[in-house]
XYZ file of C-alpha atoms in Angstrom:
583
model
C 33.782 -112.934 55.691
C 35.311 -110.443 58.069
C 38.848 -111.549 57.238
C 38.297 -110.170 53.740
C 38.324 -106.611 55.130
C 42.060 -106.088 54.995
C 42.942 -102.535 56.024
C 45.431 -100.541 58.045
C 43.046 -97.716 58.997
C 39.349 -97.086 58.530
C 40.268 -94.531 55.866
C 41.375 -97.411 53.602
C 37.978 -99.146 53.558
C 36.016 -98.809 50.318
C 33.096 -100.383 48.545
C 33.584 -102.039 45.154
C 36.627 -104.215 45.840
C 34.838 -107.469 46.579
C 31.112 -108.380 46.708
C 31.524 -110.452 49.882
C 33.297 -107.602 51.675
C 30.711 -105.133 50.395
C 27.945 -107.366 51.742
C 29.545 -107.341 55.210
C 29.988 -103.559 55.120
C 26.327 -103.082 54.191
C 25.399 -105.528 56.956
C 27.443 -103.441 59.416
C 25.874 -100.148 58.266
C 22.305 -101.473 58.255
C 22.691 -103.246 61.618
C 23.788 -99.942 63.144
C 20.993 -98.052 61.318
C 23.495 -95.845 59.504
C 22.677 -96.534 55.850
C 21.100 -93.621 53.996
C 18.874 -95.674 51.699
C 17.219 -97.348 54.714
C 16.352 -94.079 56.476
C 17.115 -91.015 54.305
C 15.410 -88.692 56.802
C 17.657 -89.548 59.772
C 20.834 -90.662 57.991
C 22.967 -88.230 56.025
C 23.256 -88.679 52.278
C 26.784 -89.109 50.857
C 26.620 -85.484 49.688
C 25.654 -84.193 53.141
C 28.355 -86.321 54.790
C 30.928 -84.781 52.434
C 30.116 -81.393 53.983
C 32.056 -82.725 56.994
C 34.208 -85.685 55.913
C 36.637 -85.654 52.969
C 35.437 -88.821 51.210
C 36.444 -90.281 47.857
C 34.070 -92.249 45.679
C 33.019 -95.513 47.399
C 34.913 -94.624 50.598
C 33.279 -95.888 53.800
C 32.796 -93.743 56.912
C 31.918 -95.220 60.302
C 31.231 -92.976 63.331
C 33.714 -94.638 65.657
C 37.439 -94.866 66.317
C 39.731 -97.002 64.169
C 40.358 -99.212 67.199
C 36.672 -99.983 67.653
C 36.054 -100.579 63.942
C 38.918 -103.086 63.831
C 37.451 -104.904 66.830
C 34.011 -105.087 65.183
C 35.580 -106.454 61.976
C 37.734 -109.049 63.751
C 36.039 -112.495 64.051
C 34.815 -113.330 67.542
C 34.264 -111.131 70.556
C 37.553 -109.698 71.817
C 37.905 -109.166 75.572
C 38.280 -105.388 75.295
C 35.219 -105.136 73.022
C 33.265 -107.288 75.472
C 34.235 -104.870 78.232
C 32.844 -101.996 76.153
C 29.509 -103.825 75.850
C 29.514 -104.628 79.587
C 30.096 -100.953 80.423
C 27.133 -100.020 78.218
C 24.928 -102.597 79.960
C 25.931 -101.403 83.442
C 25.159 -97.818 82.440
C 21.701 -98.822 81.217
C 20.905 -100.912 84.327
C 21.930 -98.100 86.666
C 19.807 -95.629 84.707
C 16.699 -97.839 84.827
C 17.014 -98.801 88.492
C 17.559 -95.188 89.533
C 14.709 -93.611 87.570
C 11.964 -96.256 87.197
C 10.143 -96.799 90.484
C 7.356 -99.028 89.144
C 8.517 -102.624 89.593
C 6.587 -103.997 86.603
C 7.907 -101.365 84.182
C 11.435 -101.697 85.545
C 11.485 -105.472 85.001
C 9.894 -105.100 81.566
C 12.459 -102.548 80.402
C 15.427 -104.497 81.748
C 14.284 -107.792 80.264
C 13.537 -106.267 76.878
C 16.933 -104.565 76.862
C 18.569 -107.817 77.965
C 17.271 -109.471 74.785
C 18.744 -106.610 72.719
C 22.012 -106.875 74.630
C 22.375 -110.632 74.120
C 21.586 -110.209 70.447
C 24.336 -107.585 70.203
C 26.851 -109.884 71.940
C 26.047 -112.731 69.560
C 26.485 -110.525 66.495
C 29.334 -108.370 67.944
C 28.770 -105.927 65.108
C 26.976 -103.051 66.863
C 28.868 -99.928 67.858
C 28.427 -99.983 71.679
C 27.019 -96.450 71.810
C 24.528 -97.263 69.040
C 23.391 -100.202 71.173
C 23.109 -97.960 74.253
C 21.182 -95.324 72.314
C 18.668 -97.973 71.186
C 18.184 -99.270 74.741
C 17.821 -95.715 76.068
C 15.077 -95.117 73.502
C 13.226 -98.110 74.975
C 13.784 -96.752 78.503
C 12.525 -93.255 77.629
C 9.447 -94.469 75.769
C 8.396 -96.954 78.462
C 9.195 -94.733 81.462
C 7.577 -91.581 80.063
C 10.645 -89.528 81.002
C 12.163 -87.104 78.502
C 15.295 -86.215 80.511
C 15.995 -88.127 83.746
C 19.189 -86.089 84.277
C 17.504 -82.674 84.245
C 18.023 -81.969 87.949
C 21.522 -83.412 87.898
C 22.512 -81.163 85.001
C 21.100 -78.126 86.813
C 23.359 -78.963 89.774
C 26.328 -79.376 87.419
C 25.671 -75.953 85.889
C 25.395 -74.283 89.308
C 28.636 -75.948 90.469
C 30.277 -74.903 87.214
C 29.311 -71.309 87.951
C 30.666 -71.651 91.487
C 33.933 -72.890 90.008
C 34.229 -69.662 87.970
C 33.715 -67.646 91.152
C 36.309 -69.593 93.143
C 39.523 -67.901 94.268
C 41.527 -70.553 92.462
C 39.880 -69.824 89.082
C 40.108 -66.035 89.451
C 43.715 -66.186 90.555
C 44.634 -68.531 87.692
C 42.875 -66.371 85.092
C 43.843 -62.917 86.295
C 47.495 -63.302 87.292
C 49.997 -61.425 85.126
C 52.100 -63.526 82.750
C 55.634 -64.321 83.841
C 58.133 -63.535 82.475
C 56.700 -60.209 81.229
C 55.717 -60.090 77.578
C 58.000 -58.595 74.973
C 56.416 -57.090 71.888
C 57.087 -54.555 69.159
C 53.612 -52.973 69.025
C 50.262 -52.831 70.830
C 48.580 -55.105 68.259
C 51.065 -57.892 68.992
C 50.622 -57.297 72.734
C 46.826 -57.684 72.393
C 47.258 -60.892 70.415
C 49.619 -62.354 73.024
C 47.207 -61.483 75.835
C 44.306 -63.041 73.890
C 46.303 -66.252 73.375
C 47.285 -66.412 77.054
C 43.632 -65.979 77.999
C 42.549 -68.772 75.648
C 45.329 -71.099 76.826
C 44.256 -70.650 80.443
C 40.598 -71.152 79.590
C 41.381 -74.339 77.673
C 43.209 -75.780 80.655
C 40.895 -74.495 83.393
C 37.688 -75.509 81.608
C 38.760 -79.165 81.549
C 39.771 -79.478 85.214
C 36.328 -80.412 86.603
C 36.288 -83.429 84.241
C 39.091 -85.003 86.286
C 37.390 -85.122 89.682
C 33.673 -84.780 89.118
C 32.975 -85.298 92.838
C 34.566 -81.914 93.462
C 31.750 -80.296 91.534
C 29.489 -81.173 94.409
C 31.914 -80.460 97.238
C 33.091 -77.108 95.837
C 36.640 -78.037 96.876
C 38.856 -76.669 94.098
C 42.156 -76.707 95.966
C 43.166 -80.065 94.457
C 43.210 -78.467 90.997
C 46.199 -76.246 91.727
C 48.891 -78.906 91.448
C 47.337 -80.384 88.314
C 47.025 -76.971 86.658
C 50.584 -75.979 87.537
C 51.990 -79.176 85.972
C 50.401 -78.527 82.557
C 53.028 -78.350 79.840
C 51.268 -78.070 76.519
C 52.379 -76.914 73.097
C 49.826 -74.326 71.940
C 51.684 -73.603 68.696
C 48.909 -75.085 66.535
C 46.280 -72.901 68.165
C 48.460 -69.799 67.897
C 49.121 -70.463 64.225
C 45.397 -70.642 63.442
C 44.508 -67.470 65.322
C 47.620 -65.608 64.146
C 46.594 -66.057 60.493
C 43.011 -65.045 61.298
C 43.071 -62.531 64.125
C 39.364 -61.904 63.594
C 36.525 -63.156 61.445
C 36.791 -66.903 62.051
C 33.577 -68.943 62.188
C 34.049 -71.526 64.953
C 31.844 -74.560 65.574
C 32.163 -75.375 69.289
C 31.304 -78.858 70.585
C 31.033 -78.832 74.416
C 31.380 -81.828 76.705
C 29.186 -81.938 79.815
C 26.814 -79.471 81.464
C 29.186 -78.722 84.339
C 31.708 -77.305 81.895
C 29.213 -75.020 80.125
C 29.862 -71.916 82.283
C 33.601 -72.039 81.496
C 32.816 -72.883 77.849
C 30.719 -69.740 77.618
C 33.551 -67.714 79.147
C 35.720 -69.004 76.303
C 33.000 -68.068 73.788
C 32.971 -64.509 75.166
C 36.728 -64.322 74.699
C 36.409 -65.481 71.081
C 33.593 -63.009 70.398
C 35.645 -60.174 71.853
C 38.454 -61.096 69.462
C 36.066 -60.643 66.529
C 35.185 -64.273 65.789
C 31.694 -65.794 65.561
C 30.758 -69.002 67.371
C 28.188 -71.723 66.727
C 27.709 -73.996 69.733
C 26.150 -77.401 69.046
C 24.174 -79.038 71.869
C 22.363 -82.371 71.901
C 18.810 -82.768 70.635
C 17.708 -84.932 73.549
C 18.821 -86.838 76.640
C 22.460 -87.945 76.500
C 23.406 -88.214 80.197
C 25.435 -85.173 81.361
C 25.632 -83.584 77.897
C 23.672 -80.318 77.608
C 20.661 -80.304 75.274
C 19.200 -77.431 73.315
C 16.076 -77.644 75.492
C 17.880 -77.286 78.855
C 17.763 -73.522 78.432
C 14.019 -73.495 79.095
C 14.255 -75.699 82.196
C 17.179 -74.220 84.105
C 17.026 -70.505 85.122
C 20.779 -70.483 85.838
C 21.503 -71.725 82.326
C 19.053 -69.231 80.850
C 20.981 -66.458 82.580
C 24.409 -67.442 81.255
C 23.049 -68.062 77.741
C 21.498 -64.615 77.563
C 22.436 -63.014 74.265
C 22.775 -66.275 72.336
C 20.522 -66.814 69.309
C 18.873 -70.256 69.191
C 18.201 -72.036 65.894
C 15.732 -74.874 66.449
C 15.132 -75.576 62.740
C 16.772 -78.901 61.865
C 16.999 -78.303 58.094
C 17.996 -74.658 57.765
C 19.136 -73.456 54.336
C 22.578 -72.007 53.600
C 21.078 -68.542 53.004
C 19.170 -68.593 56.287
C 22.202 -69.811 58.251
C 24.566 -67.186 56.837
C 21.985 -64.455 57.315
C 21.583 -65.503 60.970
C 25.363 -65.522 61.505
C 25.698 -62.039 60.023
C 23.194 -60.726 62.560
C 24.195 -62.888 65.544
C 27.857 -63.629 66.382
C 26.857 -66.335 68.893
C 24.399 -68.975 67.718
C 23.279 -72.196 69.418
C 22.036 -75.187 67.410
C 21.256 -78.848 68.004
C 23.421 -81.550 66.462
C 20.197 -83.523 65.933
C 21.221 -86.576 67.993
C 20.938 -88.201 71.427
C 24.346 -89.871 71.355
C 28.055 -89.235 71.077
C 29.093 -87.273 68.016
C 27.743 -89.176 65.012
C 28.198 -87.294 61.746
C 25.944 -89.720 59.862
C 22.990 -88.979 62.151
C 23.578 -85.246 62.580
C 20.971 -82.745 61.391
C 21.194 -80.790 58.143
C 21.600 -77.620 60.230
C 24.641 -79.108 62.006
C 26.142 -80.297 58.702
C 25.750 -76.841 57.169
C 27.165 -75.188 60.310
C 30.221 -77.452 60.012
C 30.590 -76.610 56.314
C 30.369 -72.850 56.924
C 32.850 -72.942 59.827
C 36.604 -72.420 59.621
C 37.506 -74.356 62.777
C 35.904 -77.163 64.787
C 36.706 -76.760 68.493
C 35.788 -79.978 70.329
C 36.017 -80.554 74.075
C 36.222 -83.866 75.915
C 37.661 -87.321 75.304
C 34.425 -88.617 73.726
C 34.669 -86.050 70.916
C 38.379 -86.853 70.629
C 37.599 -90.549 69.989
C 35.287 -89.676 67.100
C 37.440 -86.937 65.539
C 41.103 -87.584 66.357
C 41.129 -91.370 66.854
C 39.275 -91.811 63.573
C 41.839 -91.546 60.767
C 39.416 -90.023 58.270
C 40.304 -86.522 57.123
C 37.701 -83.807 57.661
C 36.760 -80.783 55.584
C 37.639 -78.322 58.350
C 40.502 -77.951 60.811
C 39.703 -79.812 64.034
C 41.116 -79.005 67.469
C 40.285 -81.269 70.428
C 41.159 -80.608 74.057
C 40.595 -82.761 77.132
C 42.284 -84.273 80.171
C 43.289 -87.906 80.325
C 42.708 -90.219 83.274
C 45.891 -88.967 84.922
C 44.632 -85.393 84.800
C 47.085 -84.314 82.107
C 45.808 -81.729 79.647
C 45.880 -82.748 75.986
C 45.460 -80.488 72.964
C 45.396 -82.227 69.587
C 45.059 -80.735 66.131
C 43.979 -82.361 62.864
C 44.364 -80.203 59.773
C 41.626 -80.296 57.164
C 42.158 -82.509 54.144
C 44.395 -81.030 51.449
C 41.710 -82.065 48.946
C 39.187 -79.721 50.546
C 38.624 -76.253 49.185
C 36.262 -74.029 51.099
C 34.347 -71.406 49.176
C 33.766 -68.701 51.747
C 30.824 -66.350 51.624
C 33.229 -63.710 50.286
C 34.441 -66.068 47.511
C 30.913 -66.882 46.390
C 29.804 -63.258 46.632
C 32.814 -62.216 44.523
C 31.783 -64.712 41.817
C 28.199 -63.418 41.939
C 29.444 -59.818 41.753
C 31.507 -60.721 38.686
C 28.373 -61.927 36.892
C 26.375 -58.912 38.123
C 29.090 -56.626 36.750
C 28.678 -58.239 33.323
C 24.907 -57.708 33.581
C 25.426 -54.033 34.459
C 27.732 -53.642 31.472
C 25.082 -55.179 29.201
C 22.402 -52.851 30.588
C 24.696 -49.839 30.069
C 24.951 -50.907 26.413
C 21.134 -50.917 26.253
C 20.971 -54.678 25.916
C 18.230 -56.849 27.375
C 19.438 -59.239 30.106
C 17.895 -62.714 29.929
C 18.314 -65.417 32.566
C 17.649 -68.942 31.314
C 16.556 -71.555 33.869
C 16.476 -75.217 32.897
C 16.768 -78.767 34.148
C 20.256 -79.771 35.311
C 20.170 -82.569 37.887
C 16.531 -83.520 38.274
C 16.776 -86.502 35.919
C 19.167 -89.078 37.457
C 22.193 -89.837 35.317
C 21.401 -87.071 32.819
C 23.461 -84.156 34.173
C 25.897 -84.101 31.239
C 23.047 -84.341 28.739
C 21.178 -81.539 30.535
C 24.223 -79.244 30.393
C 24.678 -79.998 26.676
C 21.015 -79.146 26.036
C 21.326 -75.830 27.878
C 24.511 -74.829 26.068
C 23.116 -75.835 22.671
C 19.810 -74.013 23.117
C 21.329 -70.831 24.591
C 23.871 -70.745 21.757
C 20.999 -70.920 19.297
C 19.141 -68.163 21.156
C 22.179 -65.900 20.992
C 22.363 -66.364 17.236
C 18.710 -65.367 16.859
C 18.240 -62.601 19.447
C 19.747 -59.191 18.827
C 21.139 -57.017 21.645
C 20.388 -59.614 24.285
C 22.834 -60.735 26.982
C 21.858 -64.288 27.984
C 23.002 -65.876 31.251
C 23.292 -69.642 31.077
C 24.061 -71.077 34.579
C 25.662 -74.137 32.942
C 28.438 -71.875 31.639
C 29.333 -70.595 35.108
C 29.916 -73.894 36.896
C 32.841 -73.670 39.351
C 34.763 -76.869 40.088
C 34.403 -77.817 43.750
C 31.198 -75.882 44.405
C 28.293 -77.993 45.580
C 24.612 -77.246 45.041
C 24.438 -75.213 48.281
C 27.175 -72.862 47.089
C 25.741 -72.484 43.580
C 22.200 -71.789 44.781
C 23.562 -69.173 47.180
C 25.521 -67.533 44.348
C 22.678 -67.565 41.816
C 20.141 -66.123 44.235
C 22.394 -63.075 44.677
C 22.513 -62.685 40.888
C 18.793 -63.235 40.471
C 17.831 -60.697 43.124
C 20.129 -57.996 41.683
C 17.200 -56.378 39.836
C 19.133 -56.414 36.547
C 17.260 -59.231 34.795
C 14.929 -58.008 32.035
C 13.621 -61.413 30.905
C 13.554 -64.610 32.926
C 12.944 -67.556 30.648
C 12.130 -71.017 31.971
C 12.775 -74.098 29.867
C 9.802 -75.558 27.995
C 9.422 -78.956 26.361
C 9.580 -77.174 22.985
C 13.021 -75.862 24.020
C 14.142 -79.410 24.811
C 12.866 -80.729 21.475
C 14.631 -77.895 19.667
C 17.885 -78.641 21.517
C 17.892 -82.299 20.504
C 17.020 -81.272 16.940
C 20.016 -78.921 16.876
C 22.185 -81.788 18.168
C 20.738 -83.989 15.377
C 19.351 -86.475 17.905
C 15.959 -87.914 18.770
C 14.451 -87.038 22.153
C 15.245 -89.917 24.576
C 12.370 -91.416 26.518
C 13.540 -89.948 29.847
C 13.296 -86.422 28.389
C 9.882 -86.755 26.747
C 7.374 -84.304 28.268
C 9.925 -82.683 30.590
C 10.221 -78.942 31.192
C 11.332 -76.563 33.968
C 8.440 -77.653 36.193
C 10.210 -81.007 36.628
C 13.184 -79.337 38.341
C 13.544 -78.428 42.008
C 15.992 -75.648 41.156
C 13.630 -74.162 38.590
C 10.716 -74.437 41.022
C 12.680 -72.507 43.641
C 13.758 -69.976 41.002
C 10.169 -69.506 39.838
C 9.223 -68.357 43.328
C 12.275 -66.074 43.426
C 11.258 -64.659 40.026
C 7.780 -63.913 41.325
C 9.252 -62.214 44.388
C 11.659 -60.153 42.248
C 8.813 -59.151 39.923
C 6.959 -57.593 42.848
C 9.865 -55.163 43.267
C 10.723 -54.800 39.560
C 7.447 -54.762 37.662
C 9.172 -54.565 34.268
C 10.558 -58.116 34.632
C 9.093 -60.473 32.012
C 8.721 -64.149 32.988
C 8.450 -66.612 30.100
C 7.827 -70.355 30.126
C 5.380 -72.711 31.910
C 2.674 -71.028 34.026
C 3.313 -70.539 37.768
C 0.499 -72.954 38.701
C 2.548 -75.838 37.265
C 5.630 -75.352 39.485
C 4.342 -77.511 42.322
C 5.740 -80.969 41.763
C 9.169 -80.941 43.384
C 9.580 -80.473 47.106
C 13.255 -80.078 48.056
C 16.827 -80.593 46.932
C 18.873 -83.406 48.325
C 21.265 -81.651 50.714
C 24.456 -80.684 48.877
C 23.413 -82.335 45.639
C 22.018 -81.307 42.274
C 19.290 -83.946 42.066
C 15.896 -83.912 43.708
C 14.601 -85.749 46.744
C 11.023 -86.656 46.008
C 7.931 -85.842 44.005
C 5.554 -83.817 46.166
C 2.496 -86.014 46.793
C -0.713 -84.699 45.281
C -3.622 -83.819 47.555
């Protein structure tokens, strides 16, 4: 079966070419617990994944490097893949023997994990880190520990702070550039100094990764020769920051806890330059990687993170995220996982943070494997920096997909302002302003029909109502905008205070629309009205809120007590998630 998956890179793999190949792909996704339909709470929907990855219809995404995916597809267990599994097993054994003192529990955990490990070797289909994550879950649940590396990470943070205070670091950061800079104006001089500062921070912040033992010995003298040999082309970085000298939203993915102090020094530099930064930490134990909860357990970390705003909500809305970023230039979130970067398992908050960012800045070779060594194109520019095993600094850049168009907050606001301007013009002409809310995506497979119904009914309304400016959302669809963008835009319009009448679709409206189209009402539309729609339910609450401030607003349609059925949108999509269970 595996031989049927003929591809050059993982980007070429798609569903729909062959049922046997599709069956293997689904087997691979389900075995690694990555398929959305099996666990829609933990696994990203295709729409949410497209916030981060530029995917075509039926295109497959796997959270691993091309090299690893090819090994998992190839029949048999290749020697280098076997070594990956062995490394995972050794890591697990060392963890259990170090942190489980009870002999019975230690033997139980190891034997249970040994069964899982042998099963993985026989199948040779599991991503090694997915296997390790599953075995660590067993270890954590049986041992009662939530973070066995807590003390170790505290030591790493303290040594990282000592590194910043070392003579070597200060001398490397503060020395004047040579040869002296040439510039035509002060603005260019400032930019050059900012870039020199960032270049040095990039290189210096990765040095402790090369000789981790030095973190404990506080001997930094060995870094000098390595640092002085760095010859890196920073043109890509300069190009990005030259085009956007301020105002970038940067999603920063750190590596280990020891590097956090220097990471935060880099964040301060970016903030000073006028950018905003979102730093994504792990949700739970992932060895030396910092977690969002470490802040409450390590006073030294609490001190250096002073001033950062923490978002602990895992499913924050676009409005809430942008509002937080406007008020707080430095925000810390969780990526929602306990493993190496896995975009399928990341939280909604992380996915939205990625979507709202302009640049992904990722540190460490592990992030590089998932972002650079995976040939998929992403929706945002990605820059990875790390040191290889020889201590050489590497900076790699992957431009966002040419198919991706980002609608910035300014773009969406401009579109909303355009509609608001038309509403103001109508009010100045003493016309009533009506907003019509109806079903669009709540009935699967009926989006085109729903849009036709809205256009037909609103057209009929316009022919019957005098001096009334009617807003039909279906007429303002912008190609490329997802549901997040459109909801953000419409809420600005709806809260403008310019709506005189807010009309919600009734079943009588739907019957009238089909009558005007000279069609019978299909079975799937019988009995439907605005209460069946998540969007309309959300808008009904907005309408009620707006009415408190603008008492003259008239709300027509189904009563407010009936807008209780739909719970939440699917992230990034126009259809609904689930019917809210009745009490």
